[in-house]
DNA sequence: ACCTGAACACCGTTCAAGT
DNA sequence: ACCTGAACACCGTTCAAGT
């Protein structure tokens, strides 16, 4: 709890973020981070208990960038869209860290804040208890799932590939074994992630209205 | 390509699966796997190029357990439900491997097969090109997202926690900062994953019908 | 109280030598 | 052609010694 520490938690967070941005997740190690900060590896342990906590700091850094209006409007649908879009956009700005966001538990306020706001918007839509839980799981599953899939799903290009290579990958498979995959691989080349996200979310919101009998807009 | 190898690929796969099942993903290493097989670490490299390929073998092992009727029925909705439920159930049987399934790209037939079947069902619902792509992204994002979230989402219990501890976690936060999270944490205690999955999927299918103007059942 | 080098117990992988 | 021990270049983390 002393105040004369060599670095601030924010400095550590920023250095870790910069390191991963430059060298990828594989480049993240206690030793590398210490090197970037001009100190010894063991110094990092004055700020985090272990590697898991260091990774938690990275998840927090991404979620801190989630920006939305911050107060409930009269339109719960618009609020759900705004908050989830902000989460998705923040994650997409840091593709290298998405696997950590998806995979590591976080109780950071930066993470729970947007989550609570999303839940509040769904609640204002008329949901509670079990149905609120299911709506939350469906929406947030979609958000994290689609963010991760853009990165490592079957339609995602690997480091060595571009969109044409992805198409070629499915074309080269024996006897056109995967005609539908080939079709959407082609569609994916002309597709915008933004449009995929917003349309997907609209599908879910419409589904919530119909399935849970919420007052509909049309 | 020789046939007088010490082990079969299947043996390797089974041994790796058993190892992870027993010791978790952290216990998976070339040396540990070799030990389990009664050989030296470098022997593993006669079967896989590197660790990434070994992890791919694990993803394949999980996806090989995906079982569905295998042929298109007259009801595309039922087919979508059956195939995605089979994928979700297979993943849930191997919670330790879910992070790999979600995070690692795979071109294994065991992975692409169910994916193609899902796409075919959506196509029979009346979708193509861009809309087929969006429907696929929405459905499969949901499936992987909800599977991972059950494991490491804010409502998931960590290794040391049970359902009561999760509730206590949100109750102990200052001034009831997260009342909605607390509400669904309580609901989660009484909730069945099965019900959450099927209801969430129903929401998405209903949304697909309305948003894309597919012929509806009611 | 905070910092940090040395050391320990691990990793994945290359290389060279075995059969 | 396949197997495998030794060695290399890393890891996270403990411990003990510094200020």
Coordinates of C-alpha atoms (C1' of nucleotides) in Angstrom, one line a residue, chain B residues 2 5-6 31 39 42-43 46-47, chain D residues 1-9:
Chain B
X2 CA 5.3 -45.4 -42.7
X5 CA 5.0 -46.4 -36.1
X6 CA 5.2 -46.9 -32.3
X31 CA 7.0 -34.2 -21.8
X39 CA 8.3 -42.7 -24.2
X42 CA 10.7 -36.0 -28.8
X43 CA 8.7 -39.1 -29.9
X46 CA 6.9 -38.0 -35.0
X47 CA 3.1 -37.5 -34.9
Chain D
dA1 C1' 12.3 -44.2 -41.9
dC2 C1' 11.5 -43.7 -37.4
dC3 C1' 13.1 -43.0 -32.6
dT4 C1' 15.2 -40.4 -28.9
dG5 C1' 18.7 -38.2 -25.5
dA6 C1' 21.2 -34.0 -24.9
dA7 C1' 21.2 -29.3 -25.3
dC8 C1' 19.3 -24.6 -26.2
dA9 C1' 16.6 -20.8 -25.3

